[in-house]
Coordinates of C-alpha atoms in Angstrom, one line a residue:
Chain A
M1 CA 64.6 11.3 105.9
T2 CA 67.5 11.9 103.7
L3 CA 71.0 10.7 104.5
R4 CA 72.0 14.3 105.2
S5 CA 69.3 15.0 107.7
I6 CA 70.1 11.7 109.5
T7 CA 73.7 12.8 109.7
L8 CA 72.8 16.2 111.0
W9 CA 70.6 14.7 113.6
G10 CA 73.3 12.3 114.6
V11 CA 75.8 15.2 114.9
R12 CA 73.4 17.0 117.3
V13 CA 73.0 13.9 119.5
L14 CA 76.7 13.5 119.8
E15 CA 77.2 17.2 120.5
G16 CA 74.5 17.0 123.2
L17 CA 76.0 14.0 124.8
T18 CA 79.5 15.7 124.8
A19 CA 78.0 18.8 126.5
I20 CA 76.5 16.6 129.2
A21 CA 79.8 14.8 129.6
L22 CA 81.6 18.2 130.2
L23 CA 79.0 19.3 132.8
A24 CA 79.4 15.9 134.5
L25 CA 83.2 16.3 134.6
M26 CA 82.8 19.7 136.2
A27 CA 80.1 18.6 138.7
I28 CA 82.0 15.5 139.9
V29 CA 85.2 17.5 140.5
L30 CA 83.1 20.1 142.4
V31 CA 81.3 17.6 144.6
D32 CA 84.5 15.7 145.3
V33 CA 86.4 18.8 146.5
V34 CA 83.5 20.3 148.4
G35 CA 82.7 16.9 150.0
R36 CA 86.3 16.4 151.0
N37 CA 87.1 19.9 152.4
G38 CA 83.6 20.6 153.8
W39 CA 82.4 17.4 155.2
N40 CA 85.4 15.2 155.0
H41 CA 83.5 13.0 152.6
P42 CA 85.3 12.9 149.2
L43 CA 84.2 10.7 146.4
P44 CA 86.7 7.9 146.4
W45 CA 85.8 6.8 142.9
A46 CA 86.0 10.3 141.4
A47 CA 89.3 9.8 139.6
E48 CA 88.1 6.5 138.1
I49 CA 84.9 7.9 136.7
L50 CA 86.5 11.2 135.6
E51 CA 89.0 9.4 133.4
I52 CA 86.2 7.4 131.7
I53 CA 84.1 10.6 131.2
L54 CA 87.1 12.4 129.7
A55 CA 87.7 9.6 127.2
A56 CA 83.9 9.6 126.4
S57 CA 83.9 13.3 125.8
I58 CA 86.7 13.0 123.3
F59 CA 85.5 9.9 121.5
L60 CA 81.9 11.3 121.3
F61 CA 83.2 14.3 119.4
L62 CA 85.7 12.7 117.1
P63 CA 83.0 11.5 114.6
V64 CA 81.6 15.1 114.5
L65 CA 85.1 16.4 113.6
A66 CA 85.4 13.7 111.0
I67 CA 82.1 14.4 109.2
R68 CA 82.6 18.2 109.4
G69 CA 86.3 18.0 108.4
G70 CA 86.8 19.9 111.6
H71 CA 90.4 19.1 112.6
V72 CA 92.9 21.9 112.7
T73 CA 94.5 22.5 109.3
V74 CA 97.3 24.8 108.3
D75 CA 96.4 26.5 105.0
L76 CA 99.7 28.1 104.3
I77 CA 99.8 27.3 100.6
E78 CA 96.5 27.8 98.7
L79 CA 96.2 25.2 95.9
P80 CA 92.6 25.7 94.6
T81 CA 93.1 23.0 91.9
M82 CA 94.2 20.5 94.4
A83 CA 91.5 21.3 97.0
R84 CA 89.5 18.1 96.3
V85 CA 92.5 15.9 96.2
Q86 CA 93.6 17.3 99.6
Q87 CA 90.2 16.6 101.2
V88 CA 90.0 13.1 99.8
L89 CA 93.6 12.5 101.1
S90 CA 92.7 13.9 104.5
G91 CA 89.6 11.7 104.8
L92 CA 91.6 8.6 103.8
I93 CA 94.4 9.4 106.2
G94 CA 91.9 10.0 109.0
A95 CA 90.3 6.6 108.3
I96 CA 93.7 4.9 108.5
V97 CA 94.8 6.7 111.7
F98 CA 91.4 6.1 113.5
G99 CA 91.3 2.6 111.9
S100 CA 94.4 1.8 113.9
V101 CA 92.8 3.2 117.0
T102 CA 89.7 1.2 116.4
W103 CA 91.7 -2.0 115.9
A104 CA 93.7 -1.3 119.0
L105 CA 90.6 -0.7 121.1
A106 CA 88.8 -3.7 119.7
R107 CA 91.7 -6.0 120.6
H108 CA 91.8 -4.5 124.0
T109 CA 88.0 -4.9 124.4
S110 CA 88.2 -8.6 123.6
R111 CA 91.1 -9.0 126.1
V112 CA 89.2 -7.4 129.0
A113 CA 86.1 -9.3 128.0
E114 CA 87.9 -12.6 128.3
F115 CA 88.6 -11.9 132.0
D116 CA 85.4 -10.0 132.7
E117 CA 87.5 -7.1 134.0
V118 CA 85.8 -4.3 136.0
T119 CA 87.0 -0.9 137.3
P120 CA 88.6 -1.2 140.8
L121 CA 86.1 0.9 142.8
L122 CA 82.8 1.2 141.0
G123 CA 83.0 -2.2 139.3
I124 CA 82.0 -0.9 135.9
P125 CA 82.6 -3.7 133.4
L126 CA 85.6 -2.6 131.3
P127 CA 84.3 -4.4 128.1
W128 CA 81.4 -1.9 128.1
I129 CA 83.7 1.1 128.3
F130 CA 86.2 -0.1 125.7
G131 CA 83.4 -1.5 123.6
G132 CA 81.7 1.9 123.5
L133 CA 85.0 3.7 122.7
T134 CA 85.6 1.1 119.9
A135 CA 82.2 1.8 118.4
L136 CA 82.8 5.5 118.4
A137 CA 86.2 5.1 116.9
A138 CA 84.7 2.9 114.2
L139 CA 82.1 5.5 113.5
T140 CA 84.9 8.1 113.1
V141 CA 86.5 5.8 110.5
L142 CA 83.2 5.5 108.7
L143 CA 82.6 9.2 108.6
S144 CA 86.2 9.9 107.6
L145 CA 85.6 7.7 104.6
A146 CA 82.3 9.4 104.0
W147 CA 84.2 12.7 103.9
A148 CA 86.6 11.3 101.3
V149 CA 83.8 9.8 99.2
C150 CA 81.8 13.0 99.4
H151 CA 84.7 15.0 97.9
L152 CA 85.1 12.4 95.1
W153 CA 81.6 12.7 94.1
R154 CA 80.5 16.1 92.7
G155 CA 76.9 15.8 93.7
C156 CA 77.7 15.8 97.4
T157 CA 77.9 18.9 99.5
P158 CA 80.0 18.2 102.6
L159 CA 79.1 19.5 106.1
A160 CA 82.3 21.5 106.0
D161 CA 83.5 23.3 109.1
A162 CA 87.3 23.1 108.8
A163 CA 89.1 24.5 111.8
K164 CA 91.9 26.9 111.4
P165 CA 94.7 27.0 114.0
E166 CA 93.1 30.1 115.5
D167 CA 90.1 27.9 116.6
L168 CA 92.4 26.0 118.9
L169 CA 94.1 27.7 121.8
Chain B
M1 CA 119.0 10.8 112.9
T2 CA 118.2 10.5 109.2
L3 CA 115.1 8.5 110.0
A4 CA 113.8 11.2 112.4
L5 CA 114.5 13.9 109.8
L6 CA 112.6 11.9 107.1
A7 CA 109.7 11.5 109.5
F8 CA 109.6 15.3 110.2
L9 CA 109.9 16.0 106.5
A10 CA 107.0 13.6 105.7
A11 CA 104.8 15.1 108.4
F12 CA 105.5 18.7 107.4
A13 CA 104.8 17.8 103.7
L14 CA 101.4 16.3 104.7
I15 CA 100.6 19.3 107.0
F16 CA 101.4 21.8 104.3
F17 CA 99.3 19.8 101.8
Q18 CA 96.5 20.7 104.2
V19 CA 96.1 17.3 105.8
P20 CA 94.9 18.1 109.4
I21 CA 97.9 18.4 111.8
A22 CA 96.6 15.6 114.1
L23 CA 96.1 13.2 111.2
G24 CA 99.3 14.0 109.4
L25 CA 101.4 13.4 112.5
G26 CA 99.5 10.3 113.5
F27 CA 99.8 8.8 110.0
V28 CA 103.5 9.3 109.7
G29 CA 104.1 8.0 113.2
L30 CA 102.0 4.9 112.6
M31 CA 103.5 4.1 109.2
G32 CA 107.1 4.6 110.5
Y33 CA 106.4 2.5 113.5
I34 CA 105.1 -0.4 111.3
L35 CA 108.1 -0.1 109.0
L36 CA 110.6 -0.2 112.0
N37 CA 108.7 -2.9 113.9
D38 CA 105.6 -4.7 112.7
T39 CA 101.8 -4.2 112.7
T40 CA 101.2 -6.0 116.0
A41 CA 103.7 -3.8 117.8
A42 CA 102.3 -0.7 116.2
I43 CA 98.7 -1.5 117.3
S44 CA 100.0 -2.2 120.9
M45 CA 101.7 1.2 120.8
V46 CA 98.5 2.9 119.5
M47 CA 96.5 1.3 122.3
A48 CA 99.0 2.4 125.0
V49 CA 99.1 6.0 123.6
T50 CA 95.3 6.2 123.2
R51 CA 94.8 5.1 126.8
D52 CA 97.5 7.5 128.1
V53 CA 96.1 10.5 126.3
T54 CA 92.4 10.1 126.5
M55 CA 92.1 8.5 129.9
S56 CA 94.6 10.8 131.5
Y57 CA 93.6 12.3 134.9
P58 CA 95.9 15.3 134.7
L59 CA 94.6 16.2 131.2
I60 CA 91.0 16.7 132.6
V61 CA 92.3 20.2 133.2
L62 CA 92.2 21.0 129.5
P63 CA 88.4 20.9 128.9
L64 CA 87.7 22.4 132.3
F65 CA 90.0 25.4 131.9
I66 CA 88.8 25.9 128.4
L67 CA 85.2 25.8 129.7
M68 CA 86.1 28.3 132.4
G69 CA 87.6 30.8 129.9
N70 CA 84.6 30.4 127.5
L71 CA 82.1 30.9 130.3
V72 CA 83.9 34.0 131.6
A73 CA 84.2 35.3 128.0
G74 CA 80.5 34.7 127.4
S75 CA 79.6 36.6 130.6
G76 CA 80.8 39.9 129.1
V77 CA 83.3 40.6 131.9
S78 CA 85.8 41.9 129.3
Y79 CA 83.7 45.1 129.0
D80 CA 84.2 45.8 132.8
L81 CA 87.9 45.0 132.5
F82 CA 88.3 47.3 129.6
R83 CA 86.4 50.2 131.3
A84 CA 88.4 49.9 134.4
A85 CA 91.7 49.7 132.5
Q86 CA 90.6 52.7 130.5
A87 CA 89.8 54.7 133.7
V88 CA 93.3 54.0 135.0
L89 CA 95.3 54.6 131.8
G90 CA 92.9 56.0 129.2
R91 CA 93.5 59.7 129.4
R92 CA 97.2 59.9 128.3
K93 CA 98.2 59.6 124.7
G94 CA 98.0 56.0 123.7
G95 CA 96.3 55.2 127.0
V96 CA 93.5 53.2 125.4
A97 CA 96.0 50.9 123.6
M98 CA 97.7 50.4 126.9
A99 CA 94.4 49.8 128.6
T100 CA 93.8 47.1 125.9
V101 CA 97.0 45.4 126.8
L102 CA 96.1 45.6 130.5
T103 CA 92.6 44.2 129.8
A104 CA 94.2 41.3 127.9
G105 CA 96.6 40.7 130.8
G106 CA 93.7 40.7 133.3
F107 CA 91.6 38.4 131.1
S108 CA 94.5 36.0 130.9
A109 CA 94.2 35.5 134.6
I110 CA 91.0 33.7 134.1
C111 CA 91.5 32.3 130.7
G112 CA 94.2 29.8 129.7
S113 CA 94.2 30.4 126.0
S114 CA 95.7 33.1 123.7
V115 CA 93.0 32.8 121.0
A116 CA 90.1 33.2 123.4
T117 CA 91.9 36.1 125.0
A118 CA 92.6 37.9 121.7
A119 CA 89.1 37.2 120.4
T120 CA 87.3 38.3 123.6
V121 CA 89.4 41.4 124.1
G122 CA 89.4 42.2 120.4
R123 CA 85.6 42.3 120.2
V124 CA 85.4 44.8 123.0
A125 CA 88.5 47.0 122.4
I126 CA 89.1 47.3 118.7
P127 CA 85.7 49.0 117.8
D128 CA 86.3 51.4 120.7
M129 CA 89.8 52.2 119.7
R130 CA 88.9 52.8 116.1
R131 CA 86.0 55.1 117.2
L132 CA 88.4 57.1 119.3
G133 CA 90.8 57.6 116.4
Y134 CA 93.4 55.0 117.0
S135 CA 95.0 53.6 113.8
D136 CA 93.9 50.2 112.7
G137 CA 97.5 48.9 113.0
L138 CA 97.9 49.9 116.6
S139 CA 94.4 48.8 117.6
S140 CA 94.8 45.3 116.1
A141 CA 98.4 44.9 117.2
S142 CA 97.8 45.7 120.8
V143 CA 95.0 43.0 120.9
A144 CA 97.0 40.4 119.0
A145 CA 100.0 40.9 121.2
G146 CA 98.1 41.3 124.4
G147 CA 96.3 38.0 123.6
T148 CA 99.5 36.1 123.7
L149 CA 99.6 36.7 127.5
G150 CA 96.7 34.2 127.7
I151 CA 99.1 31.2 127.6
L152 CA 101.7 32.7 130.0
I153 CA 99.7 34.3 132.8
P154 CA 98.2 31.4 134.7
P155 CA 96.0 29.4 134.2
S156 CA 97.6 28.3 131.0
V157 CA 96.5 25.4 128.8
L158 CA 99.9 25.2 127.1
L159 CA 101.8 25.1 130.5
V160 CA 99.5 22.2 131.5
V161 CA 100.4 20.2 128.4
Y162 CA 104.1 21.0 129.0
G163 CA 103.7 20.0 132.6
V164 CA 102.0 16.7 131.8
A165 CA 104.4 15.9 128.9
T166 CA 107.6 16.5 131.0
Q167 CA 106.2 15.6 134.5
T168 CA 107.0 19.1 135.7
H169 CA 104.9 20.5 138.6
I170 CA 102.0 22.5 137.1
G171 CA 101.6 24.7 140.1
M172 CA 105.2 25.7 139.9
L173 CA 104.9 26.4 136.1
F174 CA 101.8 28.6 136.8
A175 CA 103.7 30.6 139.4
A176 CA 106.7 30.9 137.1
G177 CA 104.6 32.4 134.3
M178 CA 103.4 35.3 136.5
I179 CA 106.4 37.7 136.5
P180 CA 107.4 37.1 132.8
G181 CA 103.7 37.8 132.0
L182 CA 103.8 41.1 133.9
V183 CA 107.1 41.9 132.2
G184 CA 105.2 41.2 129.0
V185 CA 102.5 43.8 129.9
L186 CA 105.1 46.4 130.6
G187 CA 106.9 45.5 127.3
Y188 CA 103.8 46.0 125.3
F189 CA 103.3 49.4 127.0
I190 CA 106.7 50.3 125.6
A191 CA 105.7 49.0 122.2
V192 CA 102.6 51.2 122.3
K193 CA 104.7 54.2 123.2
W194 CA 107.2 53.3 120.5
T195 CA 104.5 53.0 117.9
I196 CA 103.2 56.5 118.8
W197 CA 106.7 58.0 118.9
R198 CA 107.3 56.7 115.3
K199 CA 103.8 57.7 114.0
P200 CA 102.3 60.3 116.3
D201 CA 99.0 60.2 114.3
S202 CA 98.4 56.5 115.3
A203 CA 96.7 57.7 118.5
P204 CA 94.5 60.7 119.3
A205 CA 95.9 63.4 121.6
V206 CA 93.5 63.8 124.5
M207 CA 90.8 61.5 125.6
E208 CA 87.4 62.1 127.1
S209 CA 87.3 60.5 130.6
D210 CA 84.7 58.1 132.0
P211 CA 82.6 60.1 134.6
T212 CA 82.2 56.9 136.8
P213 CA 84.6 57.0 139.8
K214 CA 87.7 54.9 139.2
A215 CA 87.3 53.0 142.5
R216 CA 83.8 51.9 141.5
L217 CA 85.0 50.6 138.1
I218 CA 87.9 48.7 139.7
L219 CA 85.6 47.3 142.4
S220 CA 83.3 46.0 139.7
L221 CA 86.0 43.6 138.8
W222 CA 85.7 41.6 142.0
P223 CA 84.3 38.5 140.4
V224 CA 87.4 38.2 138.1
L225 CA 89.7 38.6 141.1
A226 CA 87.6 36.2 143.2
I227 CA 87.7 33.4 140.5
F228 CA 91.5 33.9 139.9
G229 CA 92.1 34.1 143.7
L230 CA 90.1 31.0 144.3
V231 CA 91.8 28.9 141.7
M232 CA 95.4 30.1 142.5
S233 CA 95.1 30.2 146.3
G234 CA 93.6 26.7 146.1
I235 CA 96.5 25.4 144.2
Y236 CA 99.2 27.1 146.3
S237 CA 97.7 26.4 149.7
G238 CA 97.5 22.7 148.8
W239 CA 93.7 22.9 149.3
F240 CA 93.1 21.3 146.0
T241 CA 95.1 20.0 143.0
T242 CA 95.3 21.6 139.5
V243 CA 92.6 19.3 138.2
E244 CA 90.3 20.2 141.1
A245 CA 91.2 23.9 140.7
S246 CA 90.0 23.7 137.0
G247 CA 86.7 22.2 138.0
I248 CA 86.1 24.7 140.8
G249 CA 87.1 27.5 138.5
A250 CA 84.7 26.3 135.8
A251 CA 81.9 25.9 138.3
A252 CA 82.5 29.4 139.7
S253 CA 82.5 30.9 136.2
L254 CA 79.3 29.1 135.4
V255 CA 77.6 30.5 138.5
Y256 CA 79.0 34.0 137.7
A257 CA 77.9 33.8 134.0
L258 CA 74.4 32.7 134.9
S259 CA 74.1 35.4 137.6
R260 CA 74.9 38.1 135.2
H261 CA 72.0 37.0 133.0
S262 CA 74.3 37.3 129.9
V263 CA 74.5 33.5 129.5
R264 CA 71.2 31.6 129.3
G265 CA 70.2 28.1 128.2
P266 CA 71.0 28.3 124.5
Q267 CA 74.2 30.3 125.0
L268 CA 75.3 27.9 127.7
Y269 CA 74.7 24.9 125.3
H270 CA 76.7 26.8 122.6
I271 CA 79.6 27.4 125.0
L272 CA 79.6 23.7 126.1
V273 CA 79.6 22.5 122.5
D274 CA 82.3 25.0 121.6
T275 CA 84.4 23.8 124.5
A276 CA 83.9 20.2 123.5
K277 CA 85.1 21.0 120.0
T278 CA 88.2 22.9 121.0
S279 CA 89.1 20.3 123.6
C280 CA 88.5 17.4 121.1
M281 CA 90.7 19.1 118.5
M282 CA 93.5 19.5 121.1
F283 CA 93.2 15.9 122.2
A284 CA 93.4 14.8 118.6
I285 CA 96.6 16.8 118.1
I286 CA 98.0 15.4 121.4
L287 CA 97.1 11.9 120.2
G288 CA 98.6 12.4 116.8
A289 CA 101.8 14.0 118.2
A290 CA 102.1 11.2 120.8
I291 CA 102.0 8.5 118.1
F292 CA 104.6 10.5 116.1
G293 CA 106.6 11.0 119.3
E294 CA 106.8 7.2 119.7
L295 CA 108.4 6.9 116.3
I296 CA 110.8 9.7 117.0
N297 CA 111.8 8.2 120.3
Q298 CA 112.6 4.9 118.5
T299 CA 114.9 6.7 116.1
G300 CA 116.9 7.8 119.2
I301 CA 117.4 11.3 117.8
H302 CA 117.8 12.8 121.3
H303 CA 120.7 10.5 122.0
A304 CA 122.3 11.5 118.7
L305 CA 121.7 15.1 119.5
M306 CA 123.2 14.8 123.0
A307 CA 126.2 13.0 121.5
M308 CA 126.6 15.8 119.0
V309 CA 126.4 18.5 121.7
N310 CA 129.0 16.6 123.8
A311 CA 131.4 15.9 120.9
D312 CA 131.4 19.5 119.7
G313 CA 131.8 20.8 123.2
M314 CA 129.0 23.2 122.4
S315 CA 128.3 25.5 125.4
P316 CA 124.9 25.3 126.9
F317 CA 124.3 28.9 126.0
W318 CA 124.6 28.1 122.3
V319 CA 122.5 25.0 122.6
I320 CA 119.6 27.1 124.1
T321 CA 120.2 29.8 121.4
I322 CA 120.0 27.3 118.6
M323 CA 116.8 25.8 120.1
L324 CA 115.2 29.2 120.4
L325 CA 116.1 30.0 116.8
I326 CA 114.5 26.7 115.7
Y327 CA 111.4 27.7 117.8
L328 CA 111.2 31.1 116.1
V329 CA 111.4 29.6 112.6
I330 CA 108.8 26.8 113.3
G331 CA 106.7 29.4 115.1
C332 CA 106.2 31.2 111.8
V333 CA 104.5 28.2 110.2
L334 CA 102.9 25.9 112.9
E335 CA 100.5 26.5 115.8
S336 CA 101.7 26.5 119.4
L337 CA 100.4 23.2 120.7
S338 CA 101.9 21.1 117.9
I339 CA 105.2 23.0 118.2
L340 CA 105.4 22.2 121.9
L341 CA 104.5 18.5 121.4
L342 CA 106.8 18.0 118.5
T343 CA 109.9 19.6 120.1
I344 CA 109.6 18.5 123.7
P345 CA 110.5 14.8 123.2
I346 CA 113.7 15.9 121.4
F347 CA 114.8 19.0 123.3
F348 CA 113.7 18.2 126.9
P349 CA 116.1 15.3 127.5
V350 CA 119.0 17.5 126.3
I351 CA 117.9 20.4 128.5
V352 CA 117.7 18.1 131.6
A353 CA 121.1 16.6 130.8
L354 CA 122.6 20.0 130.5
G355 CA 121.3 20.7 134.0
F356 CA 118.8 23.4 133.2
D357 CA 115.6 23.9 135.3
P358 CA 112.6 22.3 133.6
V359 CA 110.3 25.0 135.1
W360 CA 112.5 27.7 133.6
F361 CA 112.6 25.9 130.2
G362 CA 108.8 25.6 130.2
I363 CA 108.5 29.4 130.5
V364 CA 111.1 30.1 127.9
V365 CA 109.3 27.7 125.5
V366 CA 106.0 29.4 126.1
V367 CA 107.4 32.9 125.6
V368 CA 109.1 31.9 122.3
V369 CA 106.0 30.1 121.1
E370 CA 104.0 33.2 122.0
I371 CA 106.1 35.2 119.5
G372 CA 105.0 32.6 116.9
L373 CA 101.4 33.5 117.6
I374 CA 102.0 37.0 116.2
T375 CA 104.5 36.4 113.4
P376 CA 103.2 35.8 109.9
P377 CA 102.4 33.8 107.8
I378 CA 100.7 31.5 110.4
G379 CA 100.4 34.0 113.3
V380 CA 97.3 32.5 114.9
N381 CA 96.4 35.7 116.7
L382 CA 96.7 37.8 113.6
F383 CA 94.0 35.6 112.0
V384 CA 91.8 36.0 115.1
I385 CA 91.9 39.7 114.7
R386 CA 91.1 39.4 111.1
S387 CA 88.0 37.3 112.0
V388 CA 86.9 39.9 114.6
V389 CA 87.4 42.9 112.3
P390 CA 87.4 41.6 108.7
D391 CA 87.8 45.1 107.2
I392 CA 91.3 45.6 108.5
P393 CA 93.7 44.3 105.9
M394 CA 96.3 41.7 107.0
S395 CA 99.2 43.9 105.8
R396 CA 98.2 46.6 108.3
I397 CA 97.9 44.2 111.2
V398 CA 101.3 42.7 110.4
L399 CA 103.0 46.1 110.1
G400 CA 101.3 47.2 113.4
V401 CA 102.6 44.2 115.2
I402 CA 106.3 44.6 114.4
P403 CA 107.2 46.8 117.5
F404 CA 105.4 44.2 119.7
V405 CA 107.5 41.4 118.2
V406 CA 110.7 43.4 118.7
V407 CA 109.8 44.0 122.4
D408 CA 109.0 40.3 122.7
L409 CA 112.4 39.3 121.4
F410 CA 114.0 41.4 124.2
R411 CA 111.7 39.8 126.7
L412 CA 112.6 36.3 125.4
A413 CA 116.3 37.2 125.9
L414 CA 115.6 38.5 129.4
V415 CA 113.6 35.5 130.5
A416 CA 116.3 33.2 129.0
L417 CA 119.3 35.0 130.5
V418 CA 117.8 35.8 133.9
P419 CA 116.2 32.6 135.2
A420 CA 115.4 34.3 138.5
L421 CA 112.6 36.2 136.7
S422 CA 110.7 32.9 136.2
L423 CA 112.1 30.8 139.1
W424 CA 111.9 33.2 142.1
L425 CA 108.2 33.0 142.6
P426 CA 107.7 29.2 142.2
Y427 CA 110.6 28.4 144.5
A428 CA 109.3 30.9 147.0
L429 CA 105.9 29.2 147.0
F430 CA 107.2 25.6 146.9
P431 CA 110.4 25.8 148.9
G432 CA 111.1 22.1 148.4
G433 CA 111.0 22.4 144.7
Q434 CA 109.4 19.6 142.7

């Protein structure tokens, strides 16, 4: 397997997991509302798990955006000669921003691990949750750097899929 | 003040050097915060912001409303909407262009996004209008302008973000968008008429009519009305919250899309991944803008601004006018979510201090940001049209959209000067206010 096919495979796994997270988000809200209004049996822990799934759905997709250069970019001024410099800069800045997020999450993980904190209702261990988010943020940093390196080295074809503002709202 | 201006300058420089918006804002915010404080404080700030943004219960609405819009768009309901609108309006001169605007307005009622509205309606309406002899300019402009209604007529993703950012009641904001949205539809009808009056050959004279009875076409729209009715009545009866409404709406759209057999396994997966992508891009921008916002807050620019307003004895009318001019200028070069997130931390405290209604201001901001969606060079909806029909040159789209922008400027003035337009309905539905 080449590095490229491994990356593509990884992207598909992350996309699939995010798709499942979205369906779960919808399903839990539905069951909660129907249960509360129909049978007077809401899911008391719905809000707790929904917030975790929302965070998961975001962090699972951040690495995909990083390796595809998929964040929203404004291309008002076309500078063909600078194109590579711009991409390298974007990769490095992405690595710094998500580096700070990784650092913050890692520090928070070690704090909640120290006191073995759990979520109030379901008792899910917080170190698992924040540890998972830290790993995904770290993967985002790694892939942002990979994006920068790939644009430095001529032999590399990036998995480009840059988003324009029109992909957004 | 100087510090805040420097931060904005640095962020804009990065954004125009094609650094992604989210990363540019986050980077400047982070570096500025480290310079003003220290690294430890900055990392604590990043943790607090990351947690607030990504583990936010109210923001669950974003992916779910985006999913709802994408599912309904995938179900092909826009064809039914367009046929029904054509049956009602299509026979008069310019009727199909008006039907396009009406279709966009109707689609907005189940879709919270302008781009999705413009793209979905564009795919259906533009080929038909061109076939019938409408000019490229009018065809594309009516879709681009009609699409902007997506973020005003509820549900609206942008109003949700405004509501969460300013802690304004989202149900009231949704209700407040209704009447200005309908005024928008009427305004765009006038723009269509105006275009035809200026250039009579931009629309064909008489149209063939659909033999299907009007009543049947309109009745075929029941699922759209049912989903919109379910979501809105749920919110206004207090039966469920906005978050719950978005989940119910998405689930109902899923059932509808699957029942129409237009969405099957592979398409459903594609819709889910597409939703995940849009939602993640939006959250990245919210995160970046929030980090930037923390820096801007520290510079205390809104206090400086307030002091300036008080010292000069500037009337509230002029304060709003200047803000709207700033929005119109930024609207030409940035996309709507970033504009909203960048300006709210600075403008909102001033608005509240001057005694304006936050619900009213939310609607004014969305209407002015809407204009930015159809003004070049970064008119997001103009690019959407280009991607739907690549053979229409940008210049023709831009020329075609001018009457719609002019009408929109009048609507902006109307919404700004007559608060009752936006405030009557929310205060009728929620008598106690917030």
